Structures are given as C-alpha cells and as structure tokens.
Amino acid sequence: MFYNNKNLGFSIRYVYKSKRKTRTTFNSGRKITALSLRLSGYSIFEFQNKRLKAAAGSLTYIPPDVDYTLHEGMDELIIIHLNAFGQNEDTIQIINTQDPVFYADLFNRIYAIWKSKCEGYENLCLSLLYRIFGELEKSESPHHSNHYNLIKDGIVWMRTHFQSPDITVAAIANSCGISEVYFRKLFKA
C-alpha cells in the first residue's frame, strides 16, 4: 500500500472539498497524486481492466499517470492534491477503514487548517497527513484488528453517548460484552 512505501514522500499542493453530481469522466495524463476521503455517496473507478468502488468512508489514492474512467454518484469528498517524491505506486487504491469517523475528523482538520492559512499551516497539514498514514499502517496489524474488533462497539457507544453524565468505563465495556478490566487492557493496547 502507498502509505507504507518507505521510498515515497509527499508534500501537499492543495486541499479542497467537493460536492459532485452524477457523471462519468475519463481522466488521462494527470501529473498529480491525490488522496481523498469520501464523506458521502460513491464513485466507481475503471482502470487497467479493474473496477473498484469507493463508498462513503473510504479513502482513495490516485497516483499520477494512471488513466481511468470515473463514474460518480452524488458524492461529497475532501481531496488532498500531493506532490509525490520517490517510487510511486502505479495503481489506484481504495481503503475501507475500520473507523471512518476518525479519518473524517483528520481530513476535516486538514481542510480547516489549510483553508485558514494560519502560520505553519502547511506543516500542520502534512503532520496530520502522516498521522493518517501511520494509523492506516497500524490498522493492518493483526494484533490491532483483533483488539479493535472487540472494542469497536464501545467506541461507537462512546460517540453516541459522549454528552451523557452517566458515561463510565463499565458502561462502555458492557456495550462490548466484556469486563471492565479486559476493556481497559484492550483499549490501552
């Protein structure tokens, strides 16, 4: 995957949000790399005799010089245009994350910081981009995914009850169907 390619580095060219209507386009000869997070809707990429669907919550990586047909279906996304340095990938990649809300938060933070043009915004955005890469790489670990599968219901429960004054670790653990002690161990791992 592009994010654990140690021979590849990035700088950010531009960040923007896009709302697209249903359409089909052919893209050829692009000289930029793009990473996007689909906030809603879907798109279908056809390239190199492959057909990939990018649904809401998924990340899409498009390297330069890959010709593709894009079928968009009323989608909204945050797009980061990148300069890539080193040995780039040669195929479009769709990553379906385990925690799309987490990645949406990071992409929205990158977008807000980029838009603000505050002092140091480029480096702040780049540090968040590399955090995304690190989290994606970490999520591939079998150790991480087993733990995540056990506590993911608790994470969802926390997000829906975060304003409740009655939120406790015991309640969160109960939503996962595991003991509080075990939940604490898994959550720290």
mmCIF file with all atom_site columns, C-alpha atoms in Angstrom:
data_model
loop_
_atom_site.group_PDB
_atom_site.id
_atom_site.type_symbol
_atom_site.label_atom_id
_atom_site.label_alt_id
_atom_site.label_comp_id
_atom_site.label_asym_id
_atom_site.label_entity_id
_atom_site.label_seq_id
_atom_site.pdbx_PDB_ins_code
_atom_site.Cartn_x
_atom_site.Cartn_y
_atom_site.Cartn_z
_atom_site.occupancy
_atom_site.B_iso_or_equiv
_atom_site.pdbx_formal_charge
_atom_site.auth_seq_id
_atom_site.auth_comp_id
_atom_site.auth_asym_id
_atom_site.auth_atom_id
_atom_site.pdbx_PDB_model_num
ATOM 1   C CA . MET A 1 1   ? 0.000   0.000  0.000   1.00 0.00 ? 1   MET A CA 1
ATOM 2   C CA . PHE A 1 2   ? 1.146   3.547  -0.705  1.00 0.00 ? 2   PHE A CA 1
ATOM 3   C CA . TYR A 1 3   ? 1.217   4.616  2.958   1.00 0.00 ? 3   TYR A CA 1
ATOM 4   C CA . ASN A 1 4   ? 3.846   2.067  3.999   1.00 0.00 ? 4   ASN A CA 1
ATOM 5   C CA . ASN A 1 5   ? 6.070   2.592  0.956   1.00 0.00 ? 5   ASN A CA 1
ATOM 6   C CA . LYS A 1 6   ? 9.319   3.796  2.563   1.00 0.00 ? 6   LYS A CA 1
ATOM 7   C CA . ASN A 1 7   ? 10.600  5.018  -0.837  1.00 0.00 ? 7   ASN A CA 1
ATOM 8   C CA . LEU A 1 8   ? 7.821   7.593  -1.174  1.00 0.00 ? 8   LEU A CA 1
ATOM 9   C CA . GLY A 1 9   ? 7.458   11.048 0.365   1.00 0.00 ? 9   GLY A CA 1
ATOM 10  C CA . PHE A 1 10  ? 4.848   13.776 -0.012  1.00 0.00 ? 10  PHE A CA 1
ATOM 11  C CA . SER A 1 11  ? 4.199   17.474 0.149   1.00 0.00 ? 11  SER A CA 1
ATOM 12  C CA . ILE A 1 12  ? 0.718   18.972 -0.057  1.00 0.00 ? 12  ILE A CA 1
ATOM 13  C CA . ARG A 1 13  ? -0.195  21.087 -3.082  1.00 0.00 ? 13  ARG A CA 1
ATOM 14  C CA . TYR A 1 14  ? -3.812  21.881 -2.282  1.00 0.00 ? 14  TYR A CA 1
ATOM 15  C CA . VAL A 1 15  ? -6.756  20.732 -0.149  1.00 0.00 ? 15  VAL A CA 1
ATOM 16  C CA . TYR A 1 16  ? -10.419 21.223 -1.018  1.00 0.00 ? 16  TYR A CA 1
ATOM 17  C CA . LYS A 1 17  ? -13.936 19.903 -0.511  1.00 0.00 ? 17  LYS A CA 1
ATOM 18  C CA . SER A 1 18  ? -16.011 18.845 -3.469  1.00 0.00 ? 18  SER A CA 1
ATOM 19  C CA . LYS A 1 19  ? -19.682 18.005 -3.972  1.00 0.00 ? 19  LYS A CA 1
ATOM 20  C CA . ARG A 1 20  ? -20.151 16.180 -7.219  1.00 0.00 ? 20  ARG A CA 1
ATOM 21  C CA . LYS A 1 21  ? -23.216 15.319 -9.211  1.00 0.00 ? 21  LYS A CA 1
ATOM 22  C CA . THR A 1 22  ? -23.748 12.061 -11.013 1.00 0.00 ? 22  THR A CA 1
ATOM 23  C CA . ARG A 1 23  ? -21.437 11.987 -14.017 1.00 0.00 ? 23  ARG A CA 1
ATOM 24  C CA . THR A 1 24  ? -18.857 9.934  -15.898 1.00 0.00 ? 24  THR A CA 1
ATOM 25  C CA . THR A 1 25  ? -15.442 11.308 -16.843 1.00 0.00 ? 25  THR A CA 1
ATOM 26  C CA . PHE A 1 26  ? -12.263 9.936  -18.383 1.00 0.00 ? 26  PHE A CA 1
ATOM 27  C CA . ASN A 1 27  ? -9.021  11.113 -16.781 1.00 0.00 ? 27  ASN A CA 1
ATOM 28  C CA . SER A 1 28  ? -5.738  10.796 -18.635 1.00 0.00 ? 28  SER A CA 1
ATOM 29  C CA . GLY A 1 29  ? -2.243  12.154 -18.130 1.00 0.00 ? 29  GLY A CA 1
ATOM 30  C CA . ARG A 1 30  ? -2.765  13.547 -14.620 1.00 0.00 ? 30  ARG A CA 1
ATOM 31  C CA . LYS A 1 31  ? 0.553   14.687 -13.171 1.00 0.00 ? 31  LYS A CA 1
ATOM 32  C CA . ILE A 1 32  ? -0.560  14.939 -9.547  1.00 0.00 ? 32  ILE A CA 1
ATOM 33  C CA . THR A 1 33  ? -1.162  12.424 -6.801  1.00 0.00 ? 33  THR A CA 1
ATOM 34  C CA . ALA A 1 34  ? -4.484  12.625 -4.972  1.00 0.00 ? 34  ALA A CA 1
ATOM 35  C CA . LEU A 1 35  ? -5.747  11.244 -1.686  1.00 0.00 ? 35  LEU A CA 1
ATOM 36  C CA . SER A 1 36  ? -9.421  11.666 -0.876  1.00 0.00 ? 36  SER A CA 1
ATOM 37  C CA . LEU A 1 37  ? -11.937 10.704 1.763   1.00 0.00 ? 37  LEU A CA 1
ATOM 38  C CA . ARG A 1 38  ? -15.469 10.145 0.569   1.00 0.00 ? 38  ARG A CA 1
ATOM 39  C CA . LEU A 1 39  ? -17.841 11.776 3.090   1.00 0.00 ? 39  LEU A CA 1
ATOM 40  C CA . SER A 1 40  ? -20.970 10.589 1.297   1.00 0.00 ? 40  SER A CA 1
ATOM 41  C CA . GLY A 1 41  ? -22.011 8.918  -1.913  1.00 0.00 ? 41  GLY A CA 1
ATOM 42  C CA . TYR A 1 42  ? -19.856 6.630  -4.015  1.00 0.00 ? 42  TYR A CA 1
ATOM 43  C CA . SER A 1 43  ? -17.652 6.504  -7.091  1.00 0.00 ? 43  SER A CA 1
ATOM 44  C CA . ILE A 1 44  ? -16.563 3.673  -9.355  1.00 0.00 ? 44  ILE A CA 1
ATOM 45  C CA . PHE A 1 45  ? -13.078 3.684  -10.871 1.00 0.00 ? 45  PHE A CA 1
ATOM 46  C CA . GLU A 1 46  ? -12.316 1.672  -14.011 1.00 0.00 ? 46  GLU A CA 1
ATOM 47  C CA . PHE A 1 47  ? -8.633  1.275  -14.907 1.00 0.00 ? 47  PHE A CA 1
ATOM 48  C CA . GLN A 1 48  ? -6.195  -1.397 -16.043 1.00 0.00 ? 48  GLN A CA 1
ATOM 49  C CA . ASN A 1 49  ? -9.075  -3.889 -16.548 1.00 0.00 ? 49  ASN A CA 1
ATOM 50  C CA . LYS A 1 50  ? -10.170 -3.366 -12.921 1.00 0.00 ? 50  LYS A CA 1
ATOM 51  C CA . ARG A 1 51  ? -13.323 -1.906 -11.422 1.00 0.00 ? 51  ARG A CA 1
ATOM 52  C CA . LEU A 1 52  ? -13.198 -0.526 -7.857  1.00 0.00 ? 52  LEU A CA 1
ATOM 53  C CA . LYS A 1 53  ? -15.994 1.055  -5.845  1.00 0.00 ? 53  LYS A CA 1
ATOM 54  C CA . ALA A 1 54  ? -15.230 3.815  -3.354  1.00 0.00 ? 54  ALA A CA 1
ATOM 55  C CA . ALA A 1 55  ? -18.094 4.103  -0.871  1.00 0.00 ? 55  ALA A CA 1
ATOM 56  C CA . ALA A 1 56  ? -18.732 6.660  1.858   1.00 0.00 ? 56  ALA A CA 1
ATOM 57  C CA . GLY A 1 57  ? -15.996 6.487  4.494   1.00 0.00 ? 57  GLY A CA 1
ATOM 58  C CA . SER A 1 58  ? -13.366 5.058  2.159   1.00 0.00 ? 58  SER A CA 1
ATOM 59  C CA . LEU A 1 59  ? -10.062 6.632  1.199   1.00 0.00 ? 59  LEU A CA 1
ATOM 60  C CA . THR A 1 60  ? -8.937  6.720  -2.412  1.00 0.00 ? 60  THR A CA 1
ATOM 61  C CA . TYR A 1 61  ? -5.323  7.051  -3.528  1.00 0.00 ? 61  TYR A CA 1
ATOM 62  C CA . ILE A 1 62  ? -4.733  8.037  -7.160  1.00 0.00 ? 62  ILE A CA 1
ATOM 63  C CA . PRO A 1 63  ? -1.100  8.170  -8.336  1.00 0.00 ? 63  PRO A CA 1
ATOM 64  C CA . PRO A 1 64  ? -0.068  10.279 -11.330 1.00 0.00 ? 64  PRO A CA 1
ATOM 65  C CA . ASP A 1 65  ? -0.152  8.956  -14.888 1.00 0.00 ? 65  ASP A CA 1
ATOM 66  C CA . VAL A 1 66  ? -2.921  6.414  -14.273 1.00 0.00 ? 66  VAL A CA 1
ATOM 67  C CA . ASP A 1 67  ? -5.652  6.656  -16.891 1.00 0.00 ? 67  ASP A CA 1
ATOM 68  C CA . TYR A 1 68  ? -9.110  5.868  -15.527 1.00 0.00 ? 68  TYR A CA 1
ATOM 69  C CA . THR A 1 69  ? -12.812 6.315  -16.054 1.00 0.00 ? 69  THR A CA 1
ATOM 70  C CA . LEU A 1 70  ? -14.685 7.691  -13.073 1.00 0.00 ? 70  LEU A CA 1
ATOM 71  C CA . HIS A 1 71  ? -18.403 7.116  -12.518 1.00 0.00 ? 71  HIS A CA 1
ATOM 72  C CA . GLU A 1 72  ? -19.560 9.443  -9.752  1.00 0.00 ? 72  GLU A CA 1
ATOM 73  C CA . GLY A 1 73  ? -22.835 9.169  -7.904  1.00 0.00 ? 73  GLY A CA 1
ATOM 74  C CA . MET A 1 74  ? -23.719 12.349 -5.987  1.00 0.00 ? 74  MET A CA 1
ATOM 75  C CA . ASP A 1 75  ? -20.724 12.262 -3.683  1.00 0.00 ? 75  ASP A CA 1
ATOM 76  C CA . GLU A 1 76  ? -19.040 14.677 -1.300  1.00 0.00 ? 76  GLU A CA 1
ATOM 77  C CA . LEU A 1 77  ? -15.360 14.371 -0.525  1.00 0.00 ? 77  LEU A CA 1
ATOM 78  C CA . ILE A 1 78  ? -12.257 16.061 0.817   1.00 0.00 ? 78  ILE A CA 1
ATOM 79  C CA . ILE A 1 79  ? -9.395  15.872 -1.667  1.00 0.00 ? 79  ILE A CA 1
ATOM 80  C CA . ILE A 1 80  ? -5.705  16.404 -0.939  1.00 0.00 ? 80  ILE A CA 1
ATOM 81  C CA . HIS A 1 81  ? -3.536  17.005 -4.013  1.00 0.00 ? 81  HIS A CA 1
ATOM 82  C CA . LEU A 1 82  ? 0.016   15.890 -3.353  1.00 0.00 ? 82  LEU A CA 1
ATOM 83  C CA . ASN A 1 83  ? 3.485   16.106 -4.808  1.00 0.00 ? 83  ASN A CA 1
ATOM 84  C CA . ALA A 1 84  ? 4.968   12.628 -4.507  1.00 0.00 ? 84  ALA A CA 1
ATOM 85  C CA . PHE A 1 85  ? 8.715   12.123 -4.284  1.00 0.00 ? 85  PHE A CA 1
ATOM 86  C CA . GLY A 1 86  ? 10.320  8.759  -4.916  1.00 0.00 ? 86  GLY A CA 1
ATOM 87  C CA . GLN A 1 87  ? 8.999   5.497  -6.278  1.00 0.00 ? 87  GLN A CA 1
ATOM 88  C CA . ASN A 1 88  ? 5.238   5.994  -6.567  1.00 0.00 ? 88  ASN A CA 1
ATOM 89  C CA . GLU A 1 89  ? 2.588   3.333  -6.890  1.00 0.00 ? 89  GLU A CA 1
ATOM 90  C CA . ASP A 1 90  ? 1.087   2.609  -10.307 1.00 0.00 ? 90  ASP A CA 1
ATOM 91  C CA . THR A 1 91  ? -2.463  1.704  -9.376  1.00 0.00 ? 91  THR A CA 1
ATOM 92  C CA . ILE A 1 92  ? -5.489  3.313  -7.778  1.00 0.00 ? 92  ILE A CA 1
ATOM 93  C CA . GLN A 1 93  ? -6.088  2.074  -4.241  1.00 0.00 ? 93  GLN A CA 1
ATOM 94  C CA . ILE A 1 94  ? -9.322  2.119  -2.236  1.00 0.00 ? 94  ILE A CA 1
ATOM 95  C CA . ILE A 1 95  ? -9.001  1.700  1.526   1.00 0.00 ? 95  ILE A CA 1
ATOM 96  C CA . ASN A 1 96  ? -12.093 0.823  3.528   1.00 0.00 ? 96  ASN A CA 1
ATOM 97  C CA . THR A 1 97  ? -11.216 1.892  7.048   1.00 0.00 ? 97  THR A CA 1
ATOM 98  C CA . GLN A 1 98  ? -12.456 0.348  10.270  1.00 0.00 ? 98  GLN A CA 1
ATOM 99  C CA . ASP A 1 99  ? -13.202 3.775  11.742  1.00 0.00 ? 99  ASP A CA 1
ATOM 100 C CA . PRO A 1 100 ? -14.386 6.209  9.053   1.00 0.00 ? 100 PRO A CA 1
ATOM 101 C CA . VAL A 1 101 ? -15.398 8.834  11.652  1.00 0.00 ? 101 VAL A CA 1
ATOM 102 C CA . PHE A 1 102 ? -11.806 9.001  12.906  1.00 0.00 ? 102 PHE A CA 1
ATOM 103 C CA . TYR A 1 103 ? -10.441 9.543  9.399   1.00 0.00 ? 103 TYR A CA 1
ATOM 104 C CA . ALA A 1 104 ? -13.187 12.051 8.554   1.00 0.00 ? 104 ALA A CA 1
ATOM 105 C CA . ASP A 1 105 ? -12.104 14.048 11.602  1.00 0.00 ? 105 ASP A CA 1
ATOM 106 C CA . LEU A 1 106 ? -8.466  14.077 10.445  1.00 0.00 ? 106 LEU A CA 1
ATOM 107 C CA . PHE A 1 107 ? -9.393  15.040 6.872   1.00 0.00 ? 107 PHE A CA 1
ATOM 108 C CA . ASN A 1 108 ? -11.712 17.794 8.133   1.00 0.00 ? 108 ASN A CA 1
ATOM 109 C CA . ARG A 1 109 ? -8.924  19.120 10.365  1.00 0.00 ? 109 ARG A CA 1
ATOM 110 C CA . ILE A 1 110 ? -6.520  19.154 7.411   1.00 0.00 ? 110 ILE A CA 1
ATOM 111 C CA . TYR A 1 111 ? -9.114  21.006 5.327   1.00 0.00 ? 111 TYR A CA 1
ATOM 112 C CA . ALA A 1 112 ? -9.848  23.574 8.065   1.00 0.00 ? 112 ALA A CA 1
ATOM 113 C CA . ILE A 1 113 ? -6.163  24.252 8.743   1.00 0.00 ? 113 ILE A CA 1
ATOM 114 C CA . TRP A 1 114 ? -5.378  24.528 5.024   1.00 0.00 ? 114 TRP A CA 1
ATOM 115 C CA . LYS A 1 115 ? -8.279  26.896 4.494   1.00 0.00 ? 115 LYS A CA 1
ATOM 116 C CA . SER A 1 116 ? -7.233  29.065 7.474   1.00 0.00 ? 116 SER A CA 1
ATOM 117 C CA . LYS A 1 117 ? -3.716  29.613 6.079   1.00 0.00 ? 117 LYS A CA 1
ATOM 118 C CA . CYS A 1 118 ? -2.545  30.134 9.686   1.00 0.00 ? 118 CYS A CA 1
ATOM 119 C CA . GLU A 1 119 ? 1.160   30.314 10.414  1.00 0.00 ? 119 GLU A CA 1
ATOM 120 C CA . GLY A 1 120 ? 2.726   26.904 9.781   1.00 0.00 ? 120 GLY A CA 1
ATOM 121 C CA . TYR A 1 121 ? -0.433  25.528 8.133   1.00 0.00 ? 121 TYR A CA 1
ATOM 122 C CA . GLU A 1 122 ? 1.443   23.508 5.517   1.00 0.00 ? 122 GLU A CA 1
ATOM 123 C CA . ASN A 1 123 ? 3.494   21.632 8.114   1.00 0.00 ? 123 ASN A CA 1
ATOM 124 C CA . LEU A 1 124 ? 0.470   21.170 10.390  1.00 0.00 ? 124 LEU A CA 1
ATOM 125 C CA . CYS A 1 125 ? -1.460  19.628 7.490   1.00 0.00 ? 125 CYS A CA 1
ATOM 126 C CA . LEU A 1 126 ? 1.486   17.457 6.481   1.00 0.00 ? 126 LEU A CA 1
ATOM 127 C CA . SER A 1 127 ? 1.849   16.151 10.053  1.00 0.00 ? 127 SER A CA 1
ATOM 128 C CA . LEU A 1 128 ? -1.840  15.162 10.061  1.00 0.00 ? 128 LEU A CA 1
ATOM 129 C CA . LEU A 1 129 ? -1.414  13.503 6.666   1.00 0.00 ? 129 LEU A CA 1
ATOM 130 C CA . TYR A 1 130 ? 1.436   11.385 8.005   1.00 0.00 ? 130 TYR A CA 1
ATOM 131 C CA . ARG A 1 131 ? -0.683  10.569 11.051  1.00 0.00 ? 131 ARG A CA 1
ATOM 132 C CA . ILE A 1 132 ? -3.295  9.187  8.658   1.00 0.00 ? 132 ILE A CA 1
ATOM 133 C CA . PHE A 1 133 ? -0.596  7.058  7.018   1.00 0.00 ? 133 PHE A CA 1
ATOM 134 C CA . GLY A 1 134 ? 0.598   5.816  10.402  1.00 0.00 ? 134 GLY A CA 1
ATOM 135 C CA . GLU A 1 135 ? -2.917  4.919  11.533  1.00 0.00 ? 135 GLU A CA 1
ATOM 136 C CA . LEU A 1 136 ? -3.583  3.078  8.274   1.00 0.00 ? 136 LEU A CA 1
ATOM 137 C CA . GLU A 1 137 ? -0.370  1.100  8.644   1.00 0.00 ? 137 GLU A CA 1
ATOM 138 C CA . LYS A 1 138 ? -1.143  0.338  12.286  1.00 0.00 ? 138 LYS A CA 1
ATOM 139 C CA . SER A 1 139 ? -4.653  -0.834 11.402  1.00 0.00 ? 139 SER A CA 1
ATOM 140 C CA . GLU A 1 140 ? -3.163  -3.529 9.133   1.00 0.00 ? 140 GLU A CA 1
ATOM 141 C CA . SER A 1 141 ? -1.551  -5.209 12.132  1.00 0.00 ? 141 SER A CA 1
ATOM 142 C CA . PRO A 1 142 ? -3.398  -8.434 13.087  1.00 0.00 ? 142 PRO A CA 1
ATOM 143 C CA . HIS A 1 143 ? -2.873  -7.535 16.763  1.00 0.00 ? 143 HIS A CA 1
ATOM 144 C CA . HIS A 1 144 ? -4.597  -4.181 16.241  1.00 0.00 ? 144 HIS A CA 1
ATOM 145 C CA . SER A 1 145 ? -7.554  -5.517 14.274  1.00 0.00 ? 145 SER A CA 1
ATOM 146 C CA . ASN A 1 146 ? -8.325  -8.274 16.813  1.00 0.00 ? 146 ASN A CA 1
ATOM 147 C CA . HIS A 1 147 ? -8.372  -5.737 19.642  1.00 0.00 ? 147 HIS A CA 1
ATOM 148 C CA . TYR A 1 148 ? -10.318 -3.260 17.575  1.00 0.00 ? 148 TYR A CA 1
ATOM 149 C CA . ASN A 1 149 ? -12.995 -5.823 16.746  1.00 0.00 ? 149 ASN A CA 1
ATOM 150 C CA . LEU A 1 150 ? -13.526 -6.434 20.453  1.00 0.00 ? 150 LEU A CA 1
ATOM 151 C CA . ILE A 1 151 ? -13.875 -2.759 21.411  1.00 0.00 ? 151 ILE A CA 1
ATOM 152 C CA . LYS A 1 152 ? -15.404 -1.195 18.277  1.00 0.00 ? 152 LYS A CA 1
ATOM 153 C CA . ASP A 1 153 ? -18.954 -1.390 19.686  1.00 0.00 ? 153 ASP A CA 1
ATOM 154 C CA . GLY A 1 154 ? -17.719 0.523  22.732  1.00 0.00 ? 154 GLY A CA 1
ATOM 155 C CA . ILE A 1 155 ? -16.197 3.214  20.548  1.00 0.00 ? 155 ILE A CA 1
ATOM 156 C CA . VAL A 1 156 ? -19.493 3.618  18.707  1.00 0.00 ? 156 VAL A CA 1
ATOM 157 C CA . TRP A 1 157 ? -21.352 3.676  22.050  1.00 0.00 ? 157 TRP A CA 1
ATOM 158 C CA . MET A 1 158 ? -18.998 6.393  23.372  1.00 0.00 ? 158 MET A CA 1
ATOM 159 C CA . ARG A 1 159 ? -19.564 8.544  20.294  1.00 0.00 ? 159 ARG A CA 1
ATOM 160 C CA . THR A 1 160 ? -23.330 8.336  20.630  1.00 0.00 ? 160 THR A CA 1
ATOM 161 C CA . HIS A 1 161 ? -23.369 8.875  24.425  1.00 0.00 ? 161 HIS A CA 1
ATOM 162 C CA . PHE A 1 162 ? -20.446 11.289 24.866  1.00 0.00 ? 162 PHE A CA 1
ATOM 163 C CA . GLN A 1 163 ? -22.658 14.011 26.394  1.00 0.00 ? 163 GLN A CA 1
ATOM 164 C CA . SER A 1 164 ? -24.262 11.676 28.913  1.00 0.00 ? 164 SER A CA 1
ATOM 165 C CA . PRO A 1 165 ? -23.289 12.387 32.529  1.00 0.00 ? 165 PRO A CA 1
ATOM 166 C CA . ASP A 1 166 ? -23.668 8.661  33.246  1.00 0.00 ? 166 ASP A CA 1
ATOM 167 C CA . ILE A 1 167 ? -20.886 7.525  30.889  1.00 0.00 ? 167 ILE A CA 1
ATOM 168 C CA . THR A 1 168 ? -18.468 5.166  32.641  1.00 0.00 ? 168 THR A CA 1
ATOM 169 C CA . VAL A 1 169 ? -15.832 2.675  31.586  1.00 0.00 ? 169 VAL A CA 1
ATOM 170 C CA . ALA A 1 170 ? -18.075 -0.075 32.971  1.00 0.00 ? 170 ALA A CA 1
ATOM 171 C CA . ALA A 1 171 ? -20.963 1.060  30.731  1.00 0.00 ? 171 ALA A CA 1
ATOM 172 C CA . ILE A 1 172 ? -18.708 1.164  27.686  1.00 0.00 ? 172 ILE A CA 1
ATOM 173 C CA . ALA A 1 173 ? -17.286 -2.294 28.468  1.00 0.00 ? 173 ALA A CA 1
ATOM 174 C CA . ASN A 1 174 ? -20.826 -3.597 28.913  1.00 0.00 ? 174 ASN A CA 1
ATOM 175 C CA . SER A 1 175 ? -21.729 -2.330 25.423  1.00 0.00 ? 175 SER A CA 1
ATOM 176 C CA . CYS A 1 176 ? -18.881 -4.559 24.121  1.00 0.00 ? 176 CYS A CA 1
ATOM 177 C CA . GLY A 1 177 ? -19.980 -7.549 26.165  1.00 0.00 ? 177 GLY A CA 1
ATOM 178 C CA . ILE A 1 178 ? -16.644 -7.756 28.022  1.00 0.00 ? 178 ILE A CA 1
ATOM 179 C CA . SER A 1 179 ? -15.451 -6.998 31.549  1.00 0.00 ? 179 SER A CA 1
ATOM 180 C CA . GLU A 1 180 ? -14.273 -3.526 32.530  1.00 0.00 ? 180 GLU A CA 1
ATOM 181 C CA . VAL A 1 181 ? -10.781 -4.816 33.361  1.00 0.00 ? 181 VAL A CA 1
ATOM 182 C CA . TYR A 1 182 ? -10.426 -6.546 29.977  1.00 0.00 ? 182 TYR A CA 1
ATOM 183 C CA . PHE A 1 183 ? -11.819 -3.489 28.170  1.00 0.00 ? 183 PHE A CA 1
ATOM 184 C CA . ARG A 1 184 ? -9.205  -1.257 29.839  1.00 0.00 ? 184 ARG A CA 1
ATOM 185 C CA . LYS A 1 185 ? -6.406  -3.606 28.734  1.00 0.00 ? 185 LYS A CA 1
ATOM 186 C CA . LEU A 1 186 ? -7.640  -3.738 25.138  1.00 0.00 ? 186 LEU A CA 1
ATOM 187 C CA . PHE A 1 187 ? -8.278  -0.016 24.909  1.00 0.00 ? 187 PHE A CA 1
ATOM 188 C CA . LYS A 1 188 ? -4.720  0.784  26.023  1.00 0.00 ? 188 LYS A CA 1
ATOM 189 C CA . ALA A 1 189 ? -3.266  -1.717 23.529  1.00 0.00 ? 189 ALA A CA 1
#
